[in-house]
């Protein structure tokens, strides 16, 4: 897994749908693994294939459409709602995406993504619309995401996005939350003692 | 070994803010430290784990060669993957069996208490926590499961987390958290007959949508909420995640205290008295500020049912499915896609829709009160011939109590199948799946595409509305089937 994110310059895969829930991103029957690997092949499984058959891809689904590719997934509002399964973020990352763009992310999915160095970029409804329109006209449209500057741009349009400075530092440097917490053990024990 | 029951973190002085919300009071007490322009190190009192979202977290610990930091504050059960028939036999499906075996091994290696298959406390994680008295007011509670919001019914901050966060809690008993915005949803007035807590939450969802509370912690308040039993409150908090809320919570009161009293792990004796004194301070002050506040009238709520593929797509059981023309521009695609999946027509009544399966269970509606409610309605009735009815108790304790009360006999006579505890047909992960194209009226929490099995079509409803469909074989208004409104009222009143 790539554990540092800063500048991503890539075409995107547009998924112009709202309320994409984590059951669609990775159906429950694929959650039986005990490792974090290999979830990418079942990403959007039931939207990608007819009768669960890899020989029958649904041609109109964007992930099956050869004209779309890249490290950026762009989706409609309320992306990642529903189940807390981190497997959804694993599946997206495992499929080669480093960024997910939407106008609105579900809370748990957003956290899970950040914990897996998959950058969720929240844009305005109008900017999201601009991306979908531009990519429909020209699937080769490049999108630039710059974490350091907190900007996303395409075709000369640019918008800034929010991320707290702690998380930004983590992503830029490849730091995990768990390392931070393990380094805070003494303070945690002090806190516990203060309650006794 | 036993879990740490009386190490009660709630006995220190509460956060004394003026104009504090219930959420603030609990939140502030659990901050270990704040990071500048970042999250806070947030202490977790209770951690529930299950077989599906924990194995990778234990692998992470093992890679770092560290043990669970506070094993007595973590409780494990097996629920998502377990079969609900013949639980005494080995799990047939290999991957499911391996996941359950991994949980047994991980818990043994790290000293975590496990209520696995065969244990008298086994059950759905969000059913057993409260019924064992592990869930208490003022606590912070997490689990690698989005329906952890259920525990908020006791006046706790309880929310679902991902597996990386499960690993963090196992390793440090803490998470990095940013404070959400606060919303209060007030429901006031008397409920109509045949309307229960599931209808309240489906109604709220139909008003504010499946993303209406994203970014918020939601406190449920008002006279209607205060009049509900703990089981009914849990149903509402359970589905707060379906509005996108980080968590849902309800201020504890006498109903809460009476529920907790004398449960297996609830505080006893002097500790109980101290706990009660603290719990009574857990409410939103009169001048508390919320970022958003919503007021709803209980009288407007009918028995509800969903027609689409997210839980916000609900209507009264006598209503008609919206037409694409009447919804917002942005919702048009979603509605068309949903109705195509569901095989339903816009602008048509939902009542009378044929049903193939009835599923009464899940962390939303599988508690003893739910089973009693269904039993009191179906007593002496028989299910429709072409409907399969599964009743899945939330825990071994619920199952035992149902049998002691003779509820199992009522179900048997009605032709309902009483299965064994587990998540069952809520999520299409274990053996209990709804076949493609079939309609299932379900008391669970999600009607997403494929949620109950590939191609399965889910109609979410209350246990009463589901039971009514079991009898008639189609979506029905339960009130039209009641021989006695009084009987119904008695079962819903508490």
XYZ file of C-alpha atoms in Angstrom:
690
model
C 0.000 0.000 0.000
C 1.284 3.462 -0.943
C 1.484 5.236 2.400
C 2.315 8.751 1.262
C 0.027 11.020 -0.661
C 0.709 14.470 -2.009
C 0.267 15.273 -5.684
C -1.933 13.101 -7.841
C -2.293 13.866 -11.526
C -4.618 11.388 -13.187
C -7.687 10.718 -15.265
C -10.674 9.459 -13.295
C -13.444 6.891 -13.221
C -16.820 8.657 -12.885
C -19.574 6.971 -10.888
C -22.425 9.404 -11.245
C -24.662 7.928 -8.562
C -25.720 9.151 -5.143
C -25.946 7.220 -1.869
C -23.458 4.555 -2.941
C -23.421 2.312 0.123
C -20.613 0.059 1.301
C -22.724 -3.057 0.565
C -22.399 -2.100 -3.124
C -18.713 -1.232 -2.830
C -18.018 -4.674 -1.361
C -20.939 -7.077 -0.791
C -21.053 -8.844 2.597
C -20.333 -12.279 1.172
C -16.777 -11.113 0.441
C -16.058 -10.057 4.021
C -14.994 -13.504 5.163
C -11.263 -13.025 4.646
C -8.987 -12.648 7.626
C -6.384 -10.537 5.783
C -6.605 -7.057 4.231
C -5.540 -8.151 0.761
C -7.283 -8.958 -2.479
C -10.587 -7.113 -2.017
C -10.107 -5.123 -5.242
C -11.304 -7.901 -7.488
C -14.709 -7.812 -5.846
C -15.087 -4.027 -5.858
C -18.681 -3.188 -6.906
C -19.062 -6.882 -7.684
C -22.832 -6.924 -8.190
C -22.845 -3.782 -10.320
C -19.982 -5.043 -12.436
C -21.121 -8.526 -13.407
C -24.316 -10.224 -14.497
C -25.151 -13.347 -12.459
C -21.964 -12.905 -10.430
C -20.068 -14.126 -13.499
C -16.764 -12.451 -14.399
C -17.317 -13.568 -17.997
C -20.454 -11.431 -18.133
C -19.315 -7.884 -17.306
C -21.992 -5.188 -17.458
C -20.549 -3.017 -20.234
C -22.311 0.158 -19.134
C -20.822 0.126 -15.639
C -17.997 2.731 -15.569
C -15.425 0.397 -14.000
C -15.906 -1.979 -16.930
C -15.751 0.777 -19.510
C -12.262 0.867 -21.010
C -12.456 4.572 -21.783
C -12.327 5.320 -18.049
C -9.249 4.687 -15.955
C -7.026 6.380 -13.420
C -6.231 6.762 -9.753
C -9.246 8.945 -8.943
C -12.784 7.695 -8.349
C -15.465 10.386 -8.592
C -18.910 9.660 -7.140
C -22.202 11.355 -6.255
C -23.097 12.630 -2.804
C -23.269 10.509 0.346
C -20.623 8.105 -0.883
C -19.780 5.208 1.453
C -22.946 5.260 3.547
C -24.122 2.217 5.499
C -21.963 -0.474 7.021
C -18.689 0.407 8.761
C -16.778 -2.280 6.852
C -13.275 -0.999 6.203
C -13.154 -3.619 3.464
C -14.821 -0.953 1.271
C -11.798 1.332 1.550
C -9.458 -1.661 1.123
C -11.278 -2.708 -2.057
C -11.041 0.790 -3.582
C -7.381 1.182 -2.656
C -6.604 -2.339 -3.873
C -8.117 -1.412 -7.246
C -5.500 1.280 -7.718
C -7.341 4.373 -6.541
C -5.577 6.933 -4.341
C -8.338 9.549 -4.245
C -12.138 9.470 -4.004
C -13.978 12.668 -4.881
C -17.557 13.375 -3.849
C -19.666 16.283 -2.637
C -20.391 14.425 0.593
C -18.904 11.397 2.350
C -20.394 9.205 5.056
C -18.428 9.649 8.308
C -17.169 6.135 8.921
C -16.113 5.622 5.313
C -14.196 8.882 5.397
C -12.269 7.798 8.505
C -11.611 4.368 7.060
C -10.267 5.921 3.856
C -7.935 8.260 5.712
C -6.647 5.321 7.734
C -5.747 3.583 4.477
C -4.108 6.493 2.680
C -7.048 6.797 0.341
C -7.697 10.543 0.200
C -11.383 11.576 0.349
C -11.759 14.973 -1.339
C -15.032 16.786 -0.659
C -15.946 19.258 -3.393
C -18.946 21.538 -3.960
C -21.974 20.193 -5.843
C -21.157 22.510 -8.749
C -17.525 21.379 -8.957
C -18.639 17.749 -8.856
C -21.032 18.485 -11.703
C -18.157 20.109 -13.633
C -16.076 16.957 -13.270
C -18.879 14.697 -14.469
C -19.582 16.959 -17.464
C -15.924 17.299 -18.420
C -15.291 13.560 -18.191
C -18.405 12.742 -20.174
C -17.146 15.010 -22.972
C -13.560 13.831 -22.715
C -12.753 10.741 -20.657
C -9.069 11.660 -20.874
C -9.607 14.827 -18.830
C -6.904 15.085 -16.213
C -7.601 15.990 -12.622
C -4.926 17.406 -10.347
C -5.128 16.863 -6.625
C -2.582 18.635 -4.464
C -2.777 17.704 -0.793
C -0.076 20.105 0.340
C -2.027 23.055 -1.134
C -5.414 21.402 -0.521
C -6.580 22.012 -4.079
C -8.297 20.024 -6.801
C -8.258 21.285 -10.395
C -9.401 20.358 -13.867
C -9.542 22.309 -17.147
C -8.333 25.474 -15.448
C -10.989 25.317 -12.706
C -9.754 24.894 -9.186
C -11.314 24.442 -5.777
C -9.795 24.072 -2.325
C -10.789 21.228 0.001
C -10.733 20.795 3.774
C -8.598 18.436 5.796
C -7.362 18.952 9.332
C -3.656 19.636 9.614
C -3.013 16.535 11.741
C -4.446 14.207 9.086
C -2.699 16.109 6.325
C 0.636 15.612 8.066
C -0.121 11.903 8.457
C -0.922 11.451 4.771
C 2.009 13.518 3.534
C 4.437 11.569 5.700
C 2.889 8.113 5.834
C 2.081 8.237 9.565
C -0.596 5.986 11.072
C -2.974 7.044 13.859
C -2.024 3.933 15.772
C 1.599 5.090 15.978
C 0.449 8.394 17.420
C -1.747 6.625 19.966
C 0.932 4.138 20.970
C 3.243 7.091 21.568
C 0.539 8.613 23.810
C 0.371 5.577 26.118
C 1.741 7.412 29.132
C -0.862 10.133 28.860
C -3.560 7.497 28.436
C -2.448 5.729 31.610
C -2.372 9.068 33.444
C -5.915 9.723 32.249
C -7.053 6.327 33.530
C -5.390 6.935 36.890
C -7.106 10.308 37.204
C -10.472 8.490 37.097
C -9.775 6.069 39.912
C -12.089 -14.937 33.822
C -14.709 -12.263 34.006
C -14.964 -8.866 32.465
C -14.202 -5.828 34.528
C -17.613 -4.870 35.778
C -17.229 -2.342 38.507
C -14.272 -0.316 37.348
C -16.723 2.456 36.814
C -15.218 5.386 35.007
C -18.424 7.293 35.378
C -17.944 7.976 39.069
C -15.607 10.941 38.718
C -17.212 14.400 38.744
C -19.101 15.014 35.545
C -18.192 17.726 33.086
C -19.809 20.832 34.539
C -20.471 23.027 31.544
C -23.225 25.581 31.481
C -25.610 25.001 28.646
C -24.082 21.635 27.907
C -25.730 18.999 25.829
C -25.907 15.383 26.940
C -23.329 14.666 24.241
C -20.950 17.412 25.478
C -21.068 16.103 29.036
C -19.949 12.626 28.003
C -17.578 13.801 25.264
C -15.563 16.213 27.387
C -15.038 13.622 30.117
C -13.383 11.232 27.707
C -10.802 13.548 26.182
C -7.296 12.395 27.088
C -5.721 15.270 25.145
C -6.414 17.547 22.222
C -4.186 17.877 19.171
C -3.898 21.417 17.754
C -6.065 21.776 14.644
C -6.648 18.074 14.774
C -8.607 15.392 16.537
C -8.572 14.507 20.244
C -7.278 11.370 21.871
C -10.618 9.969 22.971
C -10.937 7.288 25.650
C -13.183 4.270 25.060
C -14.885 2.595 28.043
C -16.298 -0.483 26.318
C -15.281 -2.213 23.129
C -17.349 -4.940 21.487
C -15.817 -7.111 18.785
C -17.139 -9.796 16.442
C -15.653 -12.227 13.953
C -15.921 -10.173 10.749
C -14.197 -6.874 11.471
C -11.646 -7.971 14.080
C -9.251 -10.554 12.519
C -7.135 -7.991 10.633
C -6.942 -5.864 13.793
C -5.478 -8.759 15.795
C -3.066 -9.467 12.930
C -1.932 -5.853 13.231
C -1.285 -6.261 16.964
C 0.578 -9.497 16.419
C 2.772 -7.872 13.731
C 3.743 -5.228 16.245
C 4.151 -7.887 18.943
C 1.763 -6.089 21.288
C -1.073 -7.438 23.398
C -4.541 -6.001 23.933
C -4.009 -3.050 26.289
C -7.162 -3.385 28.426
C -8.599 -6.836 27.660
C -11.206 -6.510 30.414
C -12.875 -3.649 28.551
C -13.365 -5.677 25.357
C -16.148 -8.247 24.937
C -16.451 -10.567 21.938
C -19.251 -12.562 20.356
C -19.862 -14.398 17.075
C -22.940 -13.157 15.244
C -22.550 -12.092 11.591
C -21.364 -15.368 10.111
C -23.126 -17.922 12.267
C -25.861 -20.227 11.002
C -29.235 -19.905 12.729
C -30.079 -23.602 12.537
C -28.134 -26.486 14.105
C -25.665 -24.279 15.895
C -24.362 -27.319 17.762
C -22.807 -28.612 14.534
C -19.587 -27.229 13.010
C -20.190 -24.287 10.661
C -20.505 -25.802 7.192
C -19.192 -22.895 5.154
C -15.413 -23.005 5.345
C -14.579 -19.295 5.275
C -17.227 -18.499 7.895
C -15.945 -21.285 10.109
C -12.368 -20.029 9.764
C -13.394 -16.510 10.712
C -15.167 -17.751 13.831
C -12.180 -19.953 14.680
C -9.862 -16.960 14.272
C -11.989 -15.036 16.787
C -11.757 -17.886 19.300
C -7.983 -18.055 18.874
C -7.459 -14.281 19.041
C -9.608 -13.906 22.157
C -7.784 -16.761 23.891
C -4.355 -15.348 23.022
C -5.226 -11.848 24.173
C -7.369 -12.656 27.206
C -10.608 -11.239 25.792
C -13.916 -12.643 27.096
C -15.777 -14.392 24.269
C -19.451 -15.304 24.203
C -19.154 -17.602 21.221
C -21.505 -20.170 19.723
C -22.873 -22.429 22.419
C -22.374 -19.875 25.199
C -25.577 -18.874 27.036
C -24.772 -15.169 26.435
C -24.054 -15.480 22.700
C -26.034 -13.256 20.376
C -26.019 -10.156 18.225
C -23.428 -7.822 19.682
C -25.891 -4.937 20.054
C -28.437 -7.122 21.794
C -26.133 -8.775 24.313
C -24.299 -5.617 25.453
C -27.445 -4.006 26.855
C -29.082 -7.204 28.117
C -25.972 -8.122 30.121
C -25.751 -4.646 31.647
C -22.381 -4.009 29.989
C -23.839 -0.974 28.227
C -24.366 1.853 30.726
C -25.128 5.579 30.671
C -22.241 8.028 30.305
C -19.979 5.491 28.654
C -18.113 5.656 25.385
C -18.714 2.453 23.433
C -17.366 1.346 20.056
C -17.519 -1.731 17.856
C -16.479 -2.530 14.312
C -20.099 -2.361 13.275
C -22.089 0.682 12.246
C -25.111 -0.271 14.371
C -23.129 0.353 17.526
C -25.263 3.500 17.644
C -27.846 1.209 19.318
C -26.132 1.576 22.702
C -26.761 5.325 22.625
C -30.283 4.539 23.839
C -28.767 4.347 27.335
C -27.274 7.857 27.166
C -23.876 6.694 25.965
C -21.710 7.900 23.080
C -21.640 4.784 20.936
C -20.515 4.544 17.349
C -19.257 2.155 14.685
C -15.620 2.075 13.631
C -13.475 0.470 10.945
C -10.973 -2.309 11.484
C -7.931 0.018 11.715
C -9.759 1.742 14.565
C -10.585 -1.612 16.179
C -6.839 -2.192 16.199
C -6.262 1.232 17.798
C -8.746 0.533 20.582
C -7.305 -2.917 21.206
C -3.822 -1.404 21.352
C -4.492 1.770 23.348
C -8.168 1.872 24.469
C -8.313 5.186 22.564
C -9.243 6.638 19.194
C -8.480 9.912 17.487
C -11.798 11.691 17.143
C -13.083 15.065 16.027
C -16.214 16.359 17.678
C -19.280 16.117 15.448
C -21.974 18.785 15.173
C -25.042 18.261 17.320
C -28.636 17.789 16.269
C -31.707 17.211 18.402
C -34.745 15.472 16.977
C -37.835 15.991 19.141
C -40.883 13.784 18.777
C -43.858 14.841 20.849
C -47.372 13.574 21.414
C -49.147 10.272 21.509
C -48.502 7.567 18.940
C -51.326 6.273 16.803
C -52.454 2.705 17.473
C -50.311 0.158 15.693
C -47.418 2.608 15.441
C -44.214 1.546 17.216
C -40.653 2.810 17.513
C -39.537 1.346 14.172
C -42.212 3.449 12.507
C -40.900 6.545 14.304
C -37.381 6.056 13.004
C -38.500 5.149 9.472
C -40.660 8.276 9.543
C -37.728 10.460 10.643
C -35.632 8.912 7.870
C -38.329 9.602 5.282
C -38.302 13.258 6.376
C -34.560 13.947 6.622
C -33.189 11.327 4.156
C -30.435 8.731 4.429
C -27.815 11.478 4.692
C -29.811 14.007 6.712
C -27.734 13.640 9.863
C -24.280 13.003 8.394
C -21.661 14.811 10.458
C -23.967 15.035 13.472
C -24.455 13.308 16.768
C -28.227 13.124 17.189
C -30.047 13.331 20.493
C -33.599 11.999 20.362
C -35.922 13.778 22.761
C -39.546 14.736 23.342
C -42.473 13.183 25.160
C -42.932 10.355 22.658
C -39.323 9.226 23.023
C -39.483 9.487 26.823
C -42.560 7.258 26.773
C -40.738 4.422 24.994
C -39.295 1.261 26.555
C -35.537 0.638 26.372
C -36.039 -1.901 23.585
C -37.997 0.667 21.592
C -35.368 3.355 22.215
C -32.661 0.972 21.033
C -34.516 0.485 17.731
C -34.426 4.245 17.143
C -30.772 4.761 18.092
C -29.864 1.652 16.092
C -31.062 3.306 12.888
C -29.522 6.714 13.561
C -26.604 5.525 11.422
C -29.087 5.162 8.538
C -29.489 8.967 8.655
C -25.711 9.190 8.464
C -25.386 10.217 12.129
C -22.117 9.526 13.932
C -24.235 8.331 16.822
C -27.704 8.638 18.346
C -28.419 9.068 22.010
C -31.258 9.459 24.481
C -30.949 10.915 27.973
C -31.157 8.190 30.627
C -34.139 8.225 32.989
C -36.053 5.874 35.311
C -36.891 3.616 32.360
C -33.157 3.285 31.685
C -32.239 2.677 35.318
C -34.970 0.067 35.759
C -33.754 -1.768 32.678
C -30.133 -1.859 33.837
C -30.839 -2.762 37.449
C -29.821 -6.274 38.445
C -28.417 -7.250 35.089
C -25.390 -9.515 35.027
C -22.731 -6.809 34.800
C -24.581 -3.762 36.094
C -23.157 -1.981 39.148
C -24.326 -3.401 42.491
C -24.804 -2.045 46.006
C -22.989 1.178 46.814
C -21.522 1.399 43.345
C -25.045 1.318 41.972
C -26.105 4.270 44.131
C -23.110 6.300 43.005
C -23.707 5.355 39.409
C -27.355 6.446 39.581
C -26.350 9.785 41.113
C -24.038 10.392 38.168
C -26.410 9.077 35.523
C -29.050 11.533 36.721
C -26.790 14.418 35.638
C -26.768 13.147 32.058
C -29.239 15.303 30.159
C -29.033 18.356 27.916
C -29.290 21.521 29.970
C -32.278 23.771 29.263
C -30.077 26.356 27.573
C -27.967 23.840 25.649
C -27.256 24.741 22.035
C -27.707 22.453 19.072
C -26.454 23.116 15.561
C -29.739 21.829 14.231
C -33.064 21.016 15.832
C -36.070 19.221 14.355
C -39.570 18.914 15.805
C -41.971 16.170 14.778
C -45.507 15.354 15.825
C -46.141 11.709 16.759
C -49.734 12.006 15.537
C -48.445 12.344 11.946
C -46.788 8.925 12.032
C -48.455 5.917 10.391
C -47.153 2.350 10.243
C -44.236 2.787 7.811
C -42.702 0.738 5.049
C -39.870 1.321 2.577
C -40.253 0.962 -1.185
C -36.725 1.790 -2.365
C -33.094 0.898 -1.838
C -32.088 3.170 1.006
C -33.784 3.475 4.385
C -34.820 7.081 3.683
C -37.204 5.817 1.006
C -40.172 5.105 3.239
C -43.897 5.905 3.202
C -46.951 5.214 5.321
C -48.335 1.769 4.638
C -51.423 3.377 3.063
C -49.322 5.718 0.932
C -48.330 5.584 -2.705
C -44.826 5.227 -4.125
C -43.580 8.662 -5.274
C -43.368 9.408 -8.968
C -40.124 10.421 -10.640
C -41.784 13.703 -11.643
C -42.499 14.758 -8.081
C -39.031 14.223 -6.582
C -36.049 16.615 -6.702
C -33.985 16.697 -9.876
C -31.060 15.023 -8.131
C -33.225 12.212 -6.767
C -34.805 11.255 -10.112
C -32.060 8.852 -11.217
C -31.885 7.273 -7.790
C -35.643 6.704 -7.654
C -35.810 5.178 -11.146
C -32.879 2.898 -10.423
C -34.361 1.855 -7.059
C -37.806 1.103 -8.450
C -36.280 -0.880 -11.316
C -34.346 -2.982 -8.796
C -37.382 -3.381 -6.542
C -39.714 -4.204 -9.445
C -42.195 -1.615 -8.130
C -44.118 1.050 -10.054
C -44.083 4.737 -9.291
C -47.385 6.255 -8.228
C -48.887 2.946 -7.086
C -49.997 1.962 -3.569
C -47.568 -0.198 -1.615
C -50.382 -1.915 0.272
C -51.257 -5.224 -1.320
C -47.729 -5.814 -2.639
C -47.046 -9.558 -2.567
C -44.472 -10.728 -0.032
C -42.461 -13.999 -0.250
C -40.426 -13.873 2.960
C -40.889 -12.316 6.373
C -37.766 -11.742 8.466
C -38.230 -10.693 12.079
C -34.829 -10.249 13.653
C -31.557 -8.217 13.473
C -29.997 -5.789 15.941
C -32.901 -3.454 15.174
C -35.837 -5.675 16.203
C -34.947 -9.024 17.749
C -35.374 -8.316 21.450
C -37.877 -10.007 23.711
C -40.287 -7.069 23.445
C -40.272 -7.397 19.649
C -41.017 -11.116 19.872
C -43.769 -10.542 22.451
C -45.323 -7.887 20.242
C -45.394 -10.241 17.279
C -46.687 -13.144 19.395
C -49.525 -11.102 20.886
C -50.627 -10.163 17.377
C -50.328 -13.564 15.698
C -51.734 -15.661 18.545
C -54.374 -17.907 17.039
C -53.620 -16.804 13.473
C -51.875 -18.731 10.707
C -49.362 -17.494 8.189
C -50.299 -17.263 4.511
C -49.453 -20.457 2.604
C -46.934 -19.017 0.192
C -44.906 -17.019 2.696
C -41.844 -18.196 4.560
C -41.496 -16.632 8.013
C -38.216 -16.521 9.933
C -38.088 -15.308 13.500
C -34.512 -14.909 14.664
C -34.014 -13.986 18.324
C -31.222 -11.523 19.036
C -29.519 -13.662 21.660
C -29.536 -16.972 23.500
C -31.134 -15.146 26.419
C -33.943 -13.790 24.248
C -34.444 -17.277 22.800
C -34.566 -18.807 26.283
C -37.017 -16.225 27.537
C -39.243 -16.661 24.482
C -39.407 -20.396 25.150
C -40.100 -19.861 28.861
C -42.970 -17.542 27.998
C -44.405 -20.023 25.482
C -43.937 -17.593 22.615
C -42.245 -20.362 20.623
C -45.513 -22.344 20.689
C -47.474 -19.386 19.345
C -45.013 -19.064 16.477
C -45.103 -22.777 15.789
C -48.892 -22.779 15.610
C -48.775 -19.799 13.254
C -46.315 -21.630 10.994
C -43.428 -19.301 11.813
C -39.939 -20.730 12.130
C -38.103 -19.787 15.318
C -34.418 -19.985 14.484
C -31.275 -19.561 16.602
C -29.571 -16.248 17.423
C -27.451 -14.344 14.916
C -27.498 -11.530 12.381
C -29.200 -13.941 9.976
C -30.949 -12.496 6.913
C -30.079 -8.908 7.735
C -26.932 -8.908 5.650
C -26.576 -11.748 3.143
C -23.372 -13.011 4.703
C -24.349 -16.233 6.446
C -26.570 -19.067 5.183
C -29.807 -17.074 5.606
C -30.319 -15.305 2.306
C -33.373 -14.154 0.398
C -33.377 -15.499 -3.202
C -33.019 -13.093 -6.139
C -36.193 -11.312 -7.139
C -38.108 -12.321 -3.998
C -39.752 -9.764 -1.733
C -38.892 -9.831 1.938
C -40.615 -7.676 4.511
C -37.920 -7.277 7.083
C -37.526 -5.744 10.525
C -33.828 -5.144 9.837
C -32.227 -1.805 9.073
C -31.060 -1.711 5.461
C -32.840 -2.184 2.157
C -29.736 -1.656 0.020
C -29.487 -3.587 -3.241
C -28.401 -7.147 -2.482
C -28.324 -6.561 1.255
C -30.336 -9.694 2.063
C -28.859 -11.695 -0.800
C -28.052 -10.978 -4.444
C -31.143 -9.589 -6.152
C -33.244 -9.772 -2.967
C -35.904 -7.068 -2.573
C -36.251 -5.706 0.928
C -39.196 -3.829 2.427
C -38.263 -2.463 5.857
C -41.030 -2.314 8.450
C -41.872 -2.750 12.127
C -42.335 -6.190 13.688
C -46.102 -5.601 13.713
C -46.286 -4.639 10.048
C -44.032 -7.595 9.182
C -46.268 -9.924 11.200
C -49.337 -8.581 9.420
C -47.715 -9.409 6.071
C -46.919 -12.900 7.340
C -50.623 -13.507 7.926
C -51.951 -11.984 4.701
C -49.021 -12.708 2.368
C -48.898 -9.078 1.302
C -48.145 -5.620 2.601
C -51.010 -4.813 4.972
C -52.116 -2.230 7.502
C -51.780 -4.090 10.786
C -54.591 -2.032 12.303
C -57.112 -3.568 9.927
C -56.172 -7.018 11.219
C -56.424 -6.381 14.910
C -59.315 -8.129 16.574
C -58.671 -5.969 19.549
C -56.924 -2.635 19.564
C -56.523 -3.017 23.310
C -54.369 -6.095 22.881
C -52.157 -4.198 20.485
C -52.018 -1.147 22.688
C -50.948 -3.261 25.638
C -48.070 -4.712 23.686
C -46.794 -1.336 22.541
C -47.419 0.752 25.585
C -44.425 0.286 27.876
